[in-house]
Amino acid sequence: MTDPDPNTLQQRYQRVLNRIRKAEAACDRTAGGVNLLAVSKTKGMEEIASLADLGQRGFGESYLQEALQKIDRLRDRELEWHFIGRIQSNKTRPIAENFDWVHSLASLKHAIRLNDQRPPDLPPLNVCLQVNTSGETSKDGYSEEALREEFEAYTKLPNLRIRGLMTIPAPGAEETAQHRPFERLRLLRDELTRAETPLDTLSMGMSEDLEAAIAEGATIIRIGTAIFGPRQYNQ
Ligand SMILES: *Cc1c(COP(=O)(O)O)cnc(C)c1O
């Protein structure tokens, strides 16, 4: 629809990178320890390509059909694609075949399908298990108790590499309250991590709460609006 103004995109991107550096410094974390995932759902090829020109490699998508088109058309750019949306049982194959990461895994059944469908010529699929840290019944993700019970089974799937945990807290919390779900995710990660299954990833923090997430140990933050501007849903 509208042609993105590259200066605007560049300025927004730079502002996000500055927020990350400031947040890392504020809690004495090593500069560069936080990976920025650009959430490009609903955004067009040109915007993704422009951001790739600015050096961004990782892109997060929530809607499978839309994502597959982008992955196909941008194949020669060698981007890293992360699936962050809701997984449907009958749509696991294209996820297993086309993505580098899945952040939104919350079902052993889906995990087994992804494991079986991952092409043998690709490295294991990196996955994060999604945890519901705010206790809202409407949100996807494991409760902490349920994940403790099933976690072991995930570590037995050779074509999945269990990297860590992901959460999407309820929106709208004040800065101090934003820390709580991120702290819970970090503590759960520490509890589940083993020498054989080191969990090196905490996927947490979005446009509104990335500072709190970084203070609590985020290693991947998923940022859409602050980079690309507001999303428009036409369909
Ligand atoms: C859309 C989305 C984001 C990005 O949210 P913003 O508030 O636009 O930064 C992050 N994570 C998930 C899982 C999303 O669906």
PDB file of C-alpha atoms and ligand atoms in Angstrom:
ATOM      1  CA  MET A   1       0.000   0.000   0.000  1.00  0.00           C
ATOM      2  CA  THR A   2       2.123   2.942   1.184  1.00  0.00           C
ATOM      3  CA  ASP A   3       5.762   3.031   0.258  1.00  0.00           C
ATOM      4  CA  PRO A   4       7.785   3.048   3.470  1.00  0.00           C
ATOM      5  CA  ASP A   5       9.954   6.104   3.974  1.00  0.00           C
ATOM      6  CA  PRO A   6      13.410   4.550   4.434  1.00  0.00           C
ATOM      7  CA  ASN A   7      14.557   7.383   6.655  1.00  0.00           C
ATOM      8  CA  THR A   8      11.694   6.819   8.988  1.00  0.00           C
ATOM      9  CA  LEU A   9      12.352   3.087   9.102  1.00  0.00           C
ATOM     10  CA  GLN A  10      16.042   3.722   9.620  1.00  0.00           C
ATOM     11  CA  GLN A  11      15.359   6.233  12.409  1.00  0.00           C
ATOM     12  CA  ARG A  12      12.949   3.911  14.173  1.00  0.00           C
ATOM     13  CA  TYR A  13      15.369   1.016  13.857  1.00  0.00           C
ATOM     14  CA  GLN A  14      18.206   3.140  15.222  1.00  0.00           C
ATOM     15  CA  ARG A  15      16.035   4.249  18.150  1.00  0.00           C
ATOM     16  CA  VAL A  16      15.292   0.611  19.007  1.00  0.00           C
ATOM     17  CA  LEU A  17      18.988  -0.301  18.802  1.00  0.00           C
ATOM     18  CA  ASN A  18      19.755   2.640  21.122  1.00  0.00           C
ATOM     19  CA  ARG A  19      17.077   1.520  23.592  1.00  0.00           C
ATOM     20  CA  ILE A  20      18.654  -1.932  23.636  1.00  0.00           C
ATOM     21  CA  ARG A  21      22.182  -0.570  24.252  1.00  0.00           C
ATOM     22  CA  LYS A  22      20.925   1.707  27.033  1.00  0.00           C
ATOM     23  CA  ALA A  23      18.971  -1.106  28.683  1.00  0.00           C
ATOM     24  CA  GLU A  24      21.989  -3.442  28.495  1.00  0.00           C
ATOM     25  CA  ALA A  25      24.206  -0.795  30.073  1.00  0.00           C
ATOM     26  CA  ALA A  26      21.650   0.018  32.790  1.00  0.00           C
ATOM     27  CA  CYS A  27      21.821  -3.534  34.142  1.00  0.00           C
ATOM     28  CA  ASP A  28      25.518  -4.146  33.418  1.00  0.00           C
ATOM     29  CA  ARG A  29      24.875  -6.645  30.682  1.00  0.00           C
ATOM     30  CA  THR A  30      27.435  -7.096  27.933  1.00  0.00           C
ATOM     31  CA  ALA A  31      26.691  -4.907  24.925  1.00  0.00           C
ATOM     32  CA  GLY A  32      25.358  -7.116  22.137  1.00  0.00           C
ATOM     33  CA  GLY A  33      24.040  -9.854  24.427  1.00  0.00           C
ATOM     34  CA  VAL A  34      20.471  -9.189  23.371  1.00  0.00           C
ATOM     35  CA  ASN A  35      19.344 -10.278  19.904  1.00  0.00           C
ATOM     36  CA  LEU A  36      16.766  -8.183  18.148  1.00  0.00           C
ATOM     37  CA  LEU A  37      14.058 -10.063  16.280  1.00  0.00           C
ATOM     38  CA  ALA A  38      12.176  -7.757  13.902  1.00  0.00           C
ATOM     39  CA  VAL A  39       8.507  -8.762  13.925  1.00  0.00           C
ATOM     40  CA  SER A  40       7.415  -8.200  10.339  1.00  0.00           C
ATOM     41  CA  LYS A  41       3.899  -9.692  10.369  1.00  0.00           C
ATOM     42  CA  THR A  42       1.533  -7.698   8.106  1.00  0.00           C
ATOM     43  CA  LYS A  43       4.533  -5.782   6.680  1.00  0.00           C
ATOM     44  CA  GLY A  44       5.548  -5.982   3.043  1.00  0.00           C
ATOM     45  CA  MET A  45       8.594  -7.360   1.254  1.00  0.00           C
ATOM     46  CA  GLU A  46      10.003  -3.876   0.623  1.00  0.00           C
ATOM     47  CA  GLU A  47      10.023  -2.984   4.300  1.00  0.00           C
ATOM     48  CA  ILE A  48      11.682  -6.266   5.195  1.00  0.00           C
ATOM     49  CA  ALA A  49      14.245  -5.824   2.426  1.00  0.00           C
ATOM     50  CA  SER A  50      14.944  -2.240   3.570  1.00  0.00           C
ATOM     51  CA  LEU A  51      15.523  -3.404   7.121  1.00  0.00           C
ATOM     52  CA  ALA A  52      17.753  -6.223   5.875  1.00  0.00           C
ATOM     53  CA  ASP A  53      19.777  -3.554   4.026  1.00  0.00           C
ATOM     54  CA  LEU A  54      20.284  -1.860   7.400  1.00  0.00           C
ATOM     55  CA  GLY A  55      21.807  -5.066   8.749  1.00  0.00           C
ATOM     56  CA  GLN A  56      18.831  -6.832  10.345  1.00  0.00           C
ATOM     57  CA  ARG A  57      18.946 -10.644   9.908  1.00  0.00           C
ATOM     58  CA  GLY A  58      16.223 -12.125  12.130  1.00  0.00           C
ATOM     59  CA  PHE A  59      12.548 -11.687  11.243  1.00  0.00           C
ATOM     60  CA  GLY A  60       9.508 -12.935  13.154  1.00  0.00           C
ATOM     61  CA  GLU A  61       6.224 -13.890  11.504  1.00  0.00           C
ATOM     62  CA  SER A  62       2.882 -14.983  12.967  1.00  0.00           C
ATOM     63  CA  TYR A  63       0.748 -15.821   9.953  1.00  0.00           C
ATOM     64  CA  LEU A  64       1.949 -18.842   8.039  1.00  0.00           C
ATOM     65  CA  GLN A  65       0.686 -18.187   4.490  1.00  0.00           C
ATOM     66  CA  GLU A  66       1.962 -14.629   4.528  1.00  0.00           C
ATOM     67  CA  ALA A  67       5.270 -15.757   5.987  1.00  0.00           C
ATOM     68  CA  LEU A  68       5.840 -18.486   3.384  1.00  0.00           C
ATOM     69  CA  GLN A  69       5.485 -15.993   0.541  1.00  0.00           C
ATOM     70  CA  LYS A  70       8.013 -13.659   2.136  1.00  0.00           C
ATOM     71  CA  ILE A  71      10.478 -16.466   2.854  1.00  0.00           C
ATOM     72  CA  ASP A  72      10.227 -17.665  -0.718  1.00  0.00           C
ATOM     73  CA  ARG A  73      10.574 -14.242  -2.334  1.00  0.00           C
ATOM     74  CA  LEU A  74      13.411 -13.131  -0.041  1.00  0.00           C
ATOM     75  CA  ARG A  75      15.299 -16.432  -0.151  1.00  0.00           C
ATOM     76  CA  ASP A  76      18.491 -15.018  -1.676  1.00  0.00           C
ATOM     77  CA  ARG A  77      18.854 -12.506   1.212  1.00  0.00           C
ATOM     78  CA  GLU A  78      19.734 -15.320   3.654  1.00  0.00           C
ATOM     79  CA  LEU A  79      17.551 -14.027   6.454  1.00  0.00           C
ATOM     80  CA  GLU A  80      16.722 -15.974   9.585  1.00  0.00           C
ATOM     81  CA  TRP A  81      13.011 -16.713   9.966  1.00  0.00           C
ATOM     82  CA  HIS A  82      11.289 -17.200  13.309  1.00  0.00           C
ATOM     83  CA  PHE A  83       7.722 -18.477  13.599  1.00  0.00           C
ATOM     84  CA  ILE A  84       6.070 -16.735  16.558  1.00  0.00           C
ATOM     85  CA  GLY A  85       2.358 -17.321  15.867  1.00  0.00           C
ATOM     86  CA  ARG A  86      -0.188 -19.902  16.845  1.00  0.00           C
ATOM     87  CA  ILE A  87       0.648 -23.369  15.497  1.00  0.00           C
ATOM     88  CA  GLN A  88      -2.093 -25.438  13.851  1.00  0.00           C
ATOM     89  CA  SER A  89      -1.648 -29.222  13.844  1.00  0.00           C
ATOM     90  CA  ASN A  90      -2.233 -29.562  10.110  1.00  0.00           C
ATOM     91  CA  LYS A  91       0.256 -26.779   9.277  1.00  0.00           C
ATOM     92  CA  THR A  92       3.380 -28.031  11.001  1.00  0.00           C
ATOM     93  CA  ARG A  93       5.113 -29.318   7.854  1.00  0.00           C
ATOM     94  CA  PRO A  94       5.702 -25.926   6.188  1.00  0.00           C
ATOM     95  CA  ILE A  95       6.936 -24.614   9.523  1.00  0.00           C
ATOM     96  CA  ALA A  96       9.393 -27.501   9.855  1.00  0.00           C
ATOM     97  CA  GLU A  97      10.548 -27.013   6.261  1.00  0.00           C
ATOM     98  CA  ASN A  98      10.911 -23.233   6.105  1.00  0.00           C
ATOM     99  CA  PHE A  99      11.771 -21.745   9.483  1.00  0.00           C
ATOM    100  CA  ASP A 100      14.951 -21.574  11.541  1.00  0.00           C
ATOM    101  CA  TRP A 101      13.183 -21.030  14.859  1.00  0.00           C
ATOM    102  CA  VAL A 102       9.784 -21.579  16.455  1.00  0.00           C
ATOM    103  CA  HIS A 103       9.037 -19.525  19.589  1.00  0.00           C
ATOM    104  CA  SER A 104       5.438 -20.525  20.173  1.00  0.00           C
ATOM    105  CA  LEU A 105       5.609 -24.252  20.830  1.00  0.00           C
ATOM    106  CA  ALA A 106       3.260 -25.337  23.609  1.00  0.00           C
ATOM    107  CA  SER A 107       2.165 -28.844  22.623  1.00  0.00           C
ATOM    108  CA  LEU A 108       4.086 -32.097  22.619  1.00  0.00           C
ATOM    109  CA  LYS A 109       1.939 -33.284  19.731  1.00  0.00           C
ATOM    110  CA  HIS A 110       3.106 -30.331  17.634  1.00  0.00           C
ATOM    111  CA  ALA A 111       6.686 -30.925  18.732  1.00  0.00           C
ATOM    112  CA  ILE A 112       6.590 -34.552  17.578  1.00  0.00           C
ATOM    113  CA  ARG A 113       5.183 -33.511  14.209  1.00  0.00           C
ATOM    114  CA  LEU A 114       7.831 -30.800  13.753  1.00  0.00           C
ATOM    115  CA  ASN A 115      10.536 -33.275  14.747  1.00  0.00           C
ATOM    116  CA  ASP A 116       9.289 -35.871  12.235  1.00  0.00           C
ATOM    117  CA  GLN A 117       8.815 -33.309   9.454  1.00  0.00           C
ATOM    118  CA  ARG A 118      12.115 -31.456   9.799  1.00  0.00           C
ATOM    119  CA  PRO A 119      14.040 -32.171   6.576  1.00  0.00           C
ATOM    120  CA  PRO A 120      17.205 -34.194   7.261  1.00  0.00           C
ATOM    121  CA  ASP A 121      19.386 -31.800   5.266  1.00  0.00           C
ATOM    122  CA  LEU A 122      18.531 -28.911   7.605  1.00  0.00           C
ATOM    123  CA  PRO A 123      20.008 -28.351  11.068  1.00  0.00           C
ATOM    124  CA  PRO A 124      17.692 -29.080  14.015  1.00  0.00           C
ATOM    125  CA  LEU A 125      14.846 -26.596  14.374  1.00  0.00           C
ATOM    126  CA  ASN A 126      15.534 -24.161  17.218  1.00  0.00           C
ATOM    127  CA  VAL A 127      12.561 -23.972  19.543  1.00  0.00           C
ATOM    128  CA  CYS A 128      11.345 -22.055  22.535  1.00  0.00           C
ATOM    129  CA  LEU A 129       8.522 -23.372  24.675  1.00  0.00           C
ATOM    130  CA  GLN A 130       5.833 -20.798  25.292  1.00  0.00           C
ATOM    131  CA  VAL A 131       4.846 -20.198  28.901  1.00  0.00           C
ATOM    132  CA  ASN A 132       1.787 -18.341  30.100  1.00  0.00           C
ATOM    133  CA  THR A 133       3.241 -16.197  32.868  1.00  0.00           C
ATOM    134  CA  SER A 134       0.240 -13.977  33.454  1.00  0.00           C
ATOM    135  CA  GLY A 135      -2.294 -16.684  34.220  1.00  0.00           C
ATOM    136  CA  GLU A 136      -4.919 -15.440  31.798  1.00  0.00           C
ATOM    137  CA  THR A 137      -6.943 -18.376  30.546  1.00  0.00           C
ATOM    138  CA  SER A 138      -7.269 -16.877  27.071  1.00  0.00           C
ATOM    139  CA  LYS A 139      -3.519 -16.839  26.428  1.00  0.00           C
ATOM    140  CA  ASP A 140      -1.654 -19.636  24.709  1.00  0.00           C
ATOM    141  CA  GLY A 141       1.218 -21.338  26.424  1.00  0.00           C
ATOM    142  CA  TYR A 142       2.072 -23.800  29.135  1.00  0.00           C
ATOM    143  CA  SER A 143       1.330 -23.219  32.771  1.00  0.00           C
ATOM    144  CA  GLU A 144       4.528 -23.586  34.771  1.00  0.00           C
ATOM    145  CA  GLU A 145       3.312 -26.854  36.348  1.00  0.00           C
ATOM    146  CA  ALA A 146       2.329 -28.392  33.027  1.00  0.00           C
ATOM    147  CA  LEU A 147       5.679 -27.534  31.481  1.00  0.00           C
ATOM    148  CA  ARG A 148       7.581 -29.064  34.403  1.00  0.00           C
ATOM    149  CA  GLU A 149       5.712 -32.300  33.753  1.00  0.00           C
ATOM    150  CA  GLU A 150       6.277 -32.450  30.011  1.00  0.00           C
ATOM    151  CA  PHE A 151       9.651 -30.764  29.596  1.00  0.00           C
ATOM    152  CA  GLU A 152      11.719 -33.943  29.652  1.00  0.00           C
ATOM    153  CA  ALA A 153       9.868 -35.357  26.636  1.00  0.00           C
ATOM    154  CA  TYR A 154      10.890 -32.377  24.483  1.00  0.00           C
ATOM    155  CA  THR A 155      14.556 -33.021  25.098  1.00  0.00           C
ATOM    156  CA  LYS A 156      14.245 -36.465  23.475  1.00  0.00           C
ATOM    157  CA  LEU A 157      13.427 -35.151  19.985  1.00  0.00           C
ATOM    158  CA  PRO A 158      16.661 -35.142  17.949  1.00  0.00           C
ATOM    159  CA  ASN A 159      15.505 -32.774  15.193  1.00  0.00           C
ATOM    160  CA  LEU A 160      14.483 -30.079  17.642  1.00  0.00           C
ATOM    161  CA  ARG A 161      16.983 -28.048  19.590  1.00  0.00           C
ATOM    162  CA  ILE A 162      15.306 -26.787  22.751  1.00  0.00           C
ATOM    163  CA  ARG A 163      16.781 -23.326  23.195  1.00  0.00           C
ATOM    164  CA  GLY A 164      14.653 -21.896  25.963  1.00  0.00           C
ATOM    165  CA  LEU A 165      11.390 -20.259  26.911  1.00  0.00           C
ATOM    166  CA  MET A 166       9.140 -17.583  25.470  1.00  0.00           C
ATOM    167  CA  THR A 167       6.334 -15.529  26.990  1.00  0.00           C
ATOM    168  CA  ILE A 168       3.816 -12.875  25.946  1.00  0.00           C
ATOM    169  CA  PRO A 169       2.639 -11.107  29.096  1.00  0.00           C
ATOM    170  CA  ALA A 170      -0.732  -9.405  29.323  1.00  0.00           C
ATOM    171  CA  PRO A 171      -0.298  -5.914  27.822  1.00  0.00           C
ATOM    172  CA  GLY A 172      -0.669  -2.617  29.599  1.00  0.00           C
ATOM    173  CA  ALA A 173       1.286  -3.194  32.807  1.00  0.00           C
ATOM    174  CA  GLU A 174       3.288  -0.342  34.370  1.00  0.00           C
ATOM    175  CA  GLU A 175       7.075  -0.526  34.186  1.00  0.00           C
ATOM    176  CA  THR A 176       7.517  -2.063  37.667  1.00  0.00           C
ATOM    177  CA  ALA A 177       4.774  -4.648  37.098  1.00  0.00           C
ATOM    178  CA  GLN A 178       6.283  -5.526  33.706  1.00  0.00           C
ATOM    179  CA  HIS A 179       9.230  -7.210  35.443  1.00  0.00           C
ATOM    180  CA  ARG A 180       7.180  -9.879  37.190  1.00  0.00           C
ATOM    181  CA  PRO A 181       6.336 -12.247  34.290  1.00  0.00           C
ATOM    182  CA  PHE A 182       9.852 -11.890  32.862  1.00  0.00           C
ATOM    183  CA  GLU A 183      11.387 -12.760  36.208  1.00  0.00           C
ATOM    184  CA  ARG A 184       9.129 -15.824  36.450  1.00  0.00           C
ATOM    185  CA  LEU A 185      10.236 -16.968  33.008  1.00  0.00           C
ATOM    186  CA  ARG A 186      13.893 -16.565  33.949  1.00  0.00           C
ATOM    187  CA  LEU A 187      13.468 -18.522  37.181  1.00  0.00           C
ATOM    188  CA  LEU A 188      11.661 -21.308  35.335  1.00  0.00           C
ATOM    189  CA  ARG A 189      14.439 -21.400  32.734  1.00  0.00           C
ATOM    190  CA  ASP A 190      17.030 -21.698  35.498  1.00  0.00           C
ATOM    191  CA  GLU A 191      15.046 -24.500  37.078  1.00  0.00           C
ATOM    192  CA  LEU A 192      14.663 -26.528  33.857  1.00  0.00           C
ATOM    193  CA  THR A 193      18.177 -26.053  32.510  1.00  0.00           C
ATOM    194  CA  ARG A 194      20.524 -29.045  32.767  1.00  0.00           C
ATOM    195  CA  ALA A 195      24.068 -29.703  31.653  1.00  0.00           C
ATOM    196  CA  GLU A 196      22.673 -31.906  28.826  1.00  0.00           C
ATOM    197  CA  THR A 197      19.984 -29.359  27.901  1.00  0.00           C
ATOM    198  CA  PRO A 198      21.382 -25.880  28.417  1.00  0.00           C
ATOM    199  CA  LEU A 199      18.618 -23.350  27.859  1.00  0.00           C
ATOM    200  CA  ASP A 200      20.411 -20.313  26.494  1.00  0.00           C
ATOM    201  CA  THR A 201      17.368 -18.370  25.311  1.00  0.00           C
ATOM    202  CA  LEU A 202      14.736 -16.190  26.942  1.00  0.00           C
ATOM    203  CA  SER A 203      12.460 -14.812  24.219  1.00  0.00           C
ATOM    204  CA  MET A 204      10.680 -11.968  25.972  1.00  0.00           C
ATOM    205  CA  GLY A 205      10.076  -8.259  25.556  1.00  0.00           C
ATOM    206  CA  MET A 206       8.160  -6.354  22.879  1.00  0.00           C
ATOM    207  CA  SER A 207       7.932  -2.684  21.861  1.00  0.00           C
ATOM    208  CA  GLU A 208       6.369  -1.551  25.155  1.00  0.00           C
ATOM    209  CA  ASP A 209       8.393  -3.528  27.641  1.00  0.00           C
ATOM    210  CA  LEU A 210      11.807  -4.317  26.177  1.00  0.00           C
ATOM    211  CA  GLU A 211      13.681  -2.489  28.960  1.00  0.00           C
ATOM    212  CA  ALA A 212      12.053  -4.599  31.687  1.00  0.00           C
ATOM    213  CA  ALA A 213      12.685  -7.763  29.673  1.00  0.00           C
ATOM    214  CA  ILE A 214      16.364  -6.949  29.176  1.00  0.00           C
ATOM    215  CA  ALA A 215      16.761  -6.180  32.876  1.00  0.00           C
ATOM    216  CA  GLU A 216      15.337  -9.651  33.618  1.00  0.00           C
ATOM    217  CA  GLY A 217      17.660 -11.452  31.224  1.00  0.00           C
ATOM    218  CA  ALA A 218      15.989 -11.497  27.794  1.00  0.00           C
ATOM    219  CA  THR A 219      18.289 -12.840  25.070  1.00  0.00           C
ATOM    220  CA  ILE A 220      15.823 -12.292  22.197  1.00  0.00           C
ATOM    221  CA  ILE A 221      13.391  -9.395  22.136  1.00  0.00           C
ATOM    222  CA  ARG A 222      10.590  -9.427  19.556  1.00  0.00           C
ATOM    223  CA  ILE A 223       9.919  -5.923  18.261  1.00  0.00           C
ATOM    224  CA  GLY A 224       7.308  -4.975  15.672  1.00  0.00           C
ATOM    225  CA  THR A 225       5.640  -1.603  16.190  1.00  0.00           C
ATOM    226  CA  ALA A 226       8.687   0.292  17.437  1.00  0.00           C
ATOM    227  CA  ILE A 227      10.550  -0.614  14.225  1.00  0.00           C
ATOM    228  CA  PHE A 228       7.853  -0.711  11.542  1.00  0.00           C
ATOM    229  CA  GLY A 229       5.186   1.559  12.997  1.00  0.00           C
ATOM    230  CA  PRO A 230       1.594   0.492  13.752  1.00  0.00           C
ATOM    231  CA  ARG A 231       0.200  -2.562  11.997  1.00  0.00           C
ATOM    232  CA  GLN A 232      -2.807  -2.346   9.714  1.00  0.00           C
ATOM    233  CA  TYR A 233      -5.029  -5.365   9.438  1.00  0.00           C
ATOM    234  CA  ASN A 234      -7.009  -5.220   6.182  1.00  0.00           C
ATOM    235  CA  GLN A 235      -8.403  -8.726   5.923  1.00  0.00           C
TER     236      GLN A 235
HETATM  237  C1  LIG B   1       3.177  -9.068  17.147  1.00  0.00           C
HETATM  238  C2  LIG B   1       4.073  -9.747  18.110  1.00  0.00           C
HETATM  239  C3  LIG B   1       5.181  -9.091  18.658  1.00  0.00           C
HETATM  240  C4  LIG B   1       5.534  -7.634  18.370  1.00  0.00           C
HETATM  241  O1  LIG B   1       4.793  -6.789  19.166  1.00  0.00           O
HETATM  242  P1  LIG B   1       5.035  -5.192  19.119  1.00  0.00           P
HETATM  243  O2  LIG B   1       4.259  -4.717  20.291  1.00  0.00           O
HETATM  244  O3  LIG B   1       4.496  -4.709  17.829  1.00  0.00           O
HETATM  245  O4  LIG B   1       6.485  -4.950  19.270  1.00  0.00           O
HETATM  246  C5  LIG B   1       6.004  -9.812  19.498  1.00  0.00           C
HETATM  247  N1  LIG B   1       5.757 -11.102  19.797  1.00  0.00           N
HETATM  248  C6  LIG B   1       4.686 -11.761  19.297  1.00  0.00           C
HETATM  249  C7  LIG B   1       4.478 -13.185  19.663  1.00  0.00           C
HETATM  250  C8  LIG B   1       3.812 -11.106  18.451  1.00  0.00           C
HETATM  251  O5  LIG B   1       2.756 -11.776  17.977  1.00  0.00           O
END
